Short mmCIF file of C-alpha atoms in Angstrom, two decimals:
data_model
loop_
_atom_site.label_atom_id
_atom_site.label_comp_id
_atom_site.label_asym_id
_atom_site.label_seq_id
_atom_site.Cartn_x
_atom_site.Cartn_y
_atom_site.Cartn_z
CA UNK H 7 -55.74 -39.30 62.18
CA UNK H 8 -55.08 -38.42 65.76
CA UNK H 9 -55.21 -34.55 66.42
CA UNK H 10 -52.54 -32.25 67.67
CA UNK H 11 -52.88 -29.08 69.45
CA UNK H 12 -50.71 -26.13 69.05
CA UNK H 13 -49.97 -22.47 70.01
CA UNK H 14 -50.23 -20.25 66.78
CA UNK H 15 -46.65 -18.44 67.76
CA UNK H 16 -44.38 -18.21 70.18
CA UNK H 17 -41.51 -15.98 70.73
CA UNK H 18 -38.46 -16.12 72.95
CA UNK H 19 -34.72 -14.52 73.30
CA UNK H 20 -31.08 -16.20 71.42
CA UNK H 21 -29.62 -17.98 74.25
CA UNK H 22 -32.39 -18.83 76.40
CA UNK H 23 -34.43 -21.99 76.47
CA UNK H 24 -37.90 -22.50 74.58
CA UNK H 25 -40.46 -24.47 75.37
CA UNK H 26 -43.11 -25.46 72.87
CA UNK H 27 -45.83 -27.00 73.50
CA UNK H 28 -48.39 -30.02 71.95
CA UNK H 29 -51.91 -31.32 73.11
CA UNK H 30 -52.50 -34.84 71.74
CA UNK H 31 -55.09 -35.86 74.19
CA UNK H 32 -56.94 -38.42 71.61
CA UNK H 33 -53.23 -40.11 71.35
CA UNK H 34 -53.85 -44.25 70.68
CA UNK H 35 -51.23 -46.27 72.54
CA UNK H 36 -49.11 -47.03 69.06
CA UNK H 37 -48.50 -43.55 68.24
CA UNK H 38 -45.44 -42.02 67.98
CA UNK H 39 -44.83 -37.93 68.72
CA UNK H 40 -42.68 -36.57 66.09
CA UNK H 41 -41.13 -33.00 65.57
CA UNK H 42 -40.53 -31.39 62.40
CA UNK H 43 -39.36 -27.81 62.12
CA UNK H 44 -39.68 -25.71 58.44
CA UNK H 45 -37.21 -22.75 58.26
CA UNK H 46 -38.07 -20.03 56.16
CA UNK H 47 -37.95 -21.25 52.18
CA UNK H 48 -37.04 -24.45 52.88
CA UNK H 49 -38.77 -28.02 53.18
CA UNK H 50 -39.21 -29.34 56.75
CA UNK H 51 -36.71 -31.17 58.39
CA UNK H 52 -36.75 -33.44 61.31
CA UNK H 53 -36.08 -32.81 64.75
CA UNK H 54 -37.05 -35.41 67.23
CA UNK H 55 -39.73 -38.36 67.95
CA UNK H 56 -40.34 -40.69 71.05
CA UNK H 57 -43.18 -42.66 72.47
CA UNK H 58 -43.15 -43.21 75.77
CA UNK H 59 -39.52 -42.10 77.42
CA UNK H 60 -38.05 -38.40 76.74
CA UNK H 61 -35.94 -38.19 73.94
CA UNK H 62 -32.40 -36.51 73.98
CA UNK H 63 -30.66 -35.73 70.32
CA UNK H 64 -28.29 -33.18 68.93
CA UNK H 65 -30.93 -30.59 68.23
CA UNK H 66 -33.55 -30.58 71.19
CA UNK H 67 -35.14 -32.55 73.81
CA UNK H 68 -38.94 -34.10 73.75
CA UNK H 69 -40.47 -34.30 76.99
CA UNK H 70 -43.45 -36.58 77.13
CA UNK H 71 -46.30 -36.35 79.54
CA UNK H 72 -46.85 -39.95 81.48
CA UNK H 73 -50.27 -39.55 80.17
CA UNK H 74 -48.89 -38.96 76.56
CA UNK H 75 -51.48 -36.28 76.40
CA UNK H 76 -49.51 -33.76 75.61
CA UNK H 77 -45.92 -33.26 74.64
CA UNK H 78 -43.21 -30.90 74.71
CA UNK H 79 -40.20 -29.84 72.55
CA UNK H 80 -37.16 -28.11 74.33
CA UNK H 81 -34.26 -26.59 72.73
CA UNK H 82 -32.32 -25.78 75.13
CA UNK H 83 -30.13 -22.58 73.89
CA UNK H 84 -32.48 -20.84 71.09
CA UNK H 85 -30.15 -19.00 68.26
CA UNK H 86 -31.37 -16.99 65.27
CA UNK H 87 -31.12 -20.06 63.49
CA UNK H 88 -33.81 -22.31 65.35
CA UNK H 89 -36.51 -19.60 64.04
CA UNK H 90 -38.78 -21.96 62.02
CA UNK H 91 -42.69 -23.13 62.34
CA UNK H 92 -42.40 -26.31 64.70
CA UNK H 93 -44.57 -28.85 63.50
CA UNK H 94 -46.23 -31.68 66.36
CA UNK H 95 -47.33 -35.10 64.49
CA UNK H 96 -48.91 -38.01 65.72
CA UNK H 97 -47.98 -41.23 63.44
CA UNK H 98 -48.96 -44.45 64.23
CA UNK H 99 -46.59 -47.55 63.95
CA UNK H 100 -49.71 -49.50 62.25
CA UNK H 101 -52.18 -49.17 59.41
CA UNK H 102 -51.19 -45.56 57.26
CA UNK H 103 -48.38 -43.87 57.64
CA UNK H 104 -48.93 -41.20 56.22
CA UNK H 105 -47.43 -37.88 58.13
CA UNK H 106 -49.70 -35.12 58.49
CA UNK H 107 -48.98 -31.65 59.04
CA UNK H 108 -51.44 -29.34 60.84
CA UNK H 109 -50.53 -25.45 61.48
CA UNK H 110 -47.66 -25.73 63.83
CA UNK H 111 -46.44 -22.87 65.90
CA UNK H 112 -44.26 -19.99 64.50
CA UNK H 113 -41.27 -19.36 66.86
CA UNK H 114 -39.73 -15.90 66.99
CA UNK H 115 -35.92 -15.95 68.25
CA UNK H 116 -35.22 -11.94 69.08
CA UNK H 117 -31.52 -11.29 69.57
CA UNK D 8 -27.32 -38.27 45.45
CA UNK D 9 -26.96 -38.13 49.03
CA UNK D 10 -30.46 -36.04 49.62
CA UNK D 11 -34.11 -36.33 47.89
CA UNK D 12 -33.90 -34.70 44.74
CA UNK D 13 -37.12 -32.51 42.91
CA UNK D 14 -36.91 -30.99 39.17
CA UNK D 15 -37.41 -28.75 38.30
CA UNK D 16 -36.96 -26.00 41.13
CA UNK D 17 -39.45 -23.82 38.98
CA UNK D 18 -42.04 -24.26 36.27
CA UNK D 19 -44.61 -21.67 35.28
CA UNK D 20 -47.02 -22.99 33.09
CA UNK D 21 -50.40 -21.51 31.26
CA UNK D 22 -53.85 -22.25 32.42
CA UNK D 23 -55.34 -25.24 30.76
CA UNK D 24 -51.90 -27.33 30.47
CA UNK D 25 -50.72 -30.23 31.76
CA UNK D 26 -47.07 -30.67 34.45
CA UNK D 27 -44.66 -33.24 35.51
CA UNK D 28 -43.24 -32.63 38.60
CA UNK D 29 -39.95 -35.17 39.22
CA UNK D 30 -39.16 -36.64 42.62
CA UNK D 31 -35.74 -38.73 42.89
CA UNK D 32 -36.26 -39.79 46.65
CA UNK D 33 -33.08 -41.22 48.72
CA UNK D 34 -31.53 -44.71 47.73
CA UNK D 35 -32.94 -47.40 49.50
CA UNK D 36 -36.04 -45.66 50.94
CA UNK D 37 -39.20 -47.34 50.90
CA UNK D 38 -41.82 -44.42 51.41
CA UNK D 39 -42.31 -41.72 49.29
CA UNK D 40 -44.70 -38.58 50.59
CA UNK D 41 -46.13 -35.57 48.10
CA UNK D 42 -47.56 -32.58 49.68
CA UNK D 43 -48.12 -29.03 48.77
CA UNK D 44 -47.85 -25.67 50.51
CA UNK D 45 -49.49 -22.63 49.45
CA UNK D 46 -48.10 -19.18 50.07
CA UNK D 47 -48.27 -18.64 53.61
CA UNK D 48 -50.23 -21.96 54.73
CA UNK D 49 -49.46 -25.08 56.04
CA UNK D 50 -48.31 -28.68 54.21
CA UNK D 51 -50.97 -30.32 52.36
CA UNK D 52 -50.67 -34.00 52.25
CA UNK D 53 -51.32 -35.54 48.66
CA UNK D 54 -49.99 -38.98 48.50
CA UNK D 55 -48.23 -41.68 50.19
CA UNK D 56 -46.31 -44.77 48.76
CA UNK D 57 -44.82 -47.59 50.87
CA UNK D 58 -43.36 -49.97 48.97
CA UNK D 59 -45.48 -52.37 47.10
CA UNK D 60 -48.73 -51.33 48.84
CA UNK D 61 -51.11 -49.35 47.28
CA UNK D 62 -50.70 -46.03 47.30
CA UNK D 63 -52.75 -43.80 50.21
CA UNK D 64 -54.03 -40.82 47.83
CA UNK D 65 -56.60 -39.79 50.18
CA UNK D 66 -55.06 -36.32 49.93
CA UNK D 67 -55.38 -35.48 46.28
CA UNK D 68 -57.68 -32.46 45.91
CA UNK D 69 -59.14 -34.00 42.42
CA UNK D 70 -58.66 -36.00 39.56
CA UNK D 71 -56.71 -33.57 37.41
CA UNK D 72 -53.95 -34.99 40.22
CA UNK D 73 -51.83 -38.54 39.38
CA UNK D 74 -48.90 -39.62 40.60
CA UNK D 75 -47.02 -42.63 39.94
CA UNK D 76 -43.59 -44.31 41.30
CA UNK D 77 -42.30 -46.60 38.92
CA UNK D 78 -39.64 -49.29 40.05
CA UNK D 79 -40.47 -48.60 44.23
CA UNK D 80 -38.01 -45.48 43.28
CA UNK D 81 -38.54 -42.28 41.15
CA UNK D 82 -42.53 -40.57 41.81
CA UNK D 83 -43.95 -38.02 39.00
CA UNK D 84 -46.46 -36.32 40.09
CA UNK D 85 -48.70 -35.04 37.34
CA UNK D 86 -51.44 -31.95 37.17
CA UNK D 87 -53.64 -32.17 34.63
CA UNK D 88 -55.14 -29.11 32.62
CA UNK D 89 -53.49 -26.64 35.54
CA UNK D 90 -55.50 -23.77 37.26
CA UNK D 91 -54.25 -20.79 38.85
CA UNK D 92 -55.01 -22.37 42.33
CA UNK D 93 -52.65 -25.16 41.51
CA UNK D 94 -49.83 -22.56 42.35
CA UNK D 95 -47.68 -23.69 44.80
CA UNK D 96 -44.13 -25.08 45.98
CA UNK D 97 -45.24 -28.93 45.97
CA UNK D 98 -42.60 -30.81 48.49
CA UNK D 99 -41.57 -34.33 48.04
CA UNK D 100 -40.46 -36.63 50.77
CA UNK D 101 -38.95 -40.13 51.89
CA UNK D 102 -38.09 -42.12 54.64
CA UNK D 103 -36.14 -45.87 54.96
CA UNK D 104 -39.35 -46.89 56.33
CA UNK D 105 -42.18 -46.07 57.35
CA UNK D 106 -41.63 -45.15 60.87
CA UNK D 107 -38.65 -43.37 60.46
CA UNK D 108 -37.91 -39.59 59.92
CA UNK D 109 -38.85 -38.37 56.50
CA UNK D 110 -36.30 -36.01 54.78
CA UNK D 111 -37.66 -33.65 52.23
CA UNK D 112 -36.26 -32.15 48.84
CA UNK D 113 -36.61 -28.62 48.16
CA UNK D 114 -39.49 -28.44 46.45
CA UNK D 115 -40.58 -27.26 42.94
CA UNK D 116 -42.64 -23.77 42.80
CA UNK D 117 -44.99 -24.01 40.68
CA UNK D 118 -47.10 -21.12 38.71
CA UNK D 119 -49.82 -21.18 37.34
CA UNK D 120 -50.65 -18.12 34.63
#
């Protein structure tokens, strides 16, 4: 399985924008970037996944180098709420599918 | 039910004996993921079924693990003569297919005395 790169933790303010961050620099051309996020005692959920193009949806934004080297997740307005461990996965659209989780990054929202 | 569904939320069990651990995964969804999380740590893949394919089990950590999904629909994932280090929340997980977003249940904690 491809490898992703992460921060350990970041931390940022309610209201502002956060950027995190995701080296994939051994990225094959038929795998997709996905975002999951885990909130405190729950299972992950989620967020977002492109290719090639940045992605738009309810919850954030995915920015994607035009290498596809590296990646990054943007939610836009941070609340108390988006504190969570942000999980970058490579998963390829052939062979396994399995989804692999590596350490993430833990993002601290202060109010 | 409109979300994947794990039973129980809680089992302790003693040393030595065996545990079912239920997934009912979403209607309709084709892949079925187990993983594990210690306290603290990251997801552990286990297991991976899509569809009719044979299963990917590259992630289970011995053979006192099984799991099974009978009918392309309900997975039971089973531990075999449990040891304390078999404590964890173990997280089931499915998706329509197999590039699509996985939603995950809410887990079933799991204790080991």
């Amino acid at each position: 399985d491809a490898k992703t790169t992460q921060p350990n933790s970041m931390e940022s303010n309610e209201e502002e924008p956060v950027h995190l961050p995701c080296n994939h620099s051994t990225i094959s051309g038929t795998d997709y970037i996905h975002w999951y996020r885990q909130l405190p005692s729950q299972g992950p959920e989620y967020v977002i996944h492109g290719l090639t193009s940045n992605v738009n949806n309810r919850m954030a934004s995915l920015a994607i180098a035009e290498d596809r080297k590296s990646s990054t997740l943007i939610l836009h307005r941070a609340t108390l709420r988006d504190a969570a461990v942000y999980y970058c996965i490579l998963r390829g659209y052939q062979g396994a599918q399995k989804l692999v989780f590596g350490q993430g990054t833990r993002l601290t929202i202060n109010p | 039910g409109a979300g994947v569904s794990q039973s129980p939320s809680n089992k302790v069990t003693e040393k030595g004996k065996d545990v079912e651990l239920r997934c009912d995964p979403i209607s309709g969804h084709t892949a079925l993921y187990w993983y594990r999380q210690s306290l603290g740590q990251g997801l552990e893949f286990l297991i991976y079924f899509q569809g009719n394919s044979a299963p990917d089990k590259s992630g289970l950590p011995s053979d006192r693990f099984s799991a099974e999904r009978t009918g392309g629909s309900v997975s039971t994932l089973t531990i075999q003569r449990t040891q304390q280090e078999d404590s964890a929340v173990y997280l089931c997980a499915s998706s329509l297919e197999r590039d699509t977003e996985a939603f995950f249940g809410q887990g079933t904690r799991l204790t080991v005395v």
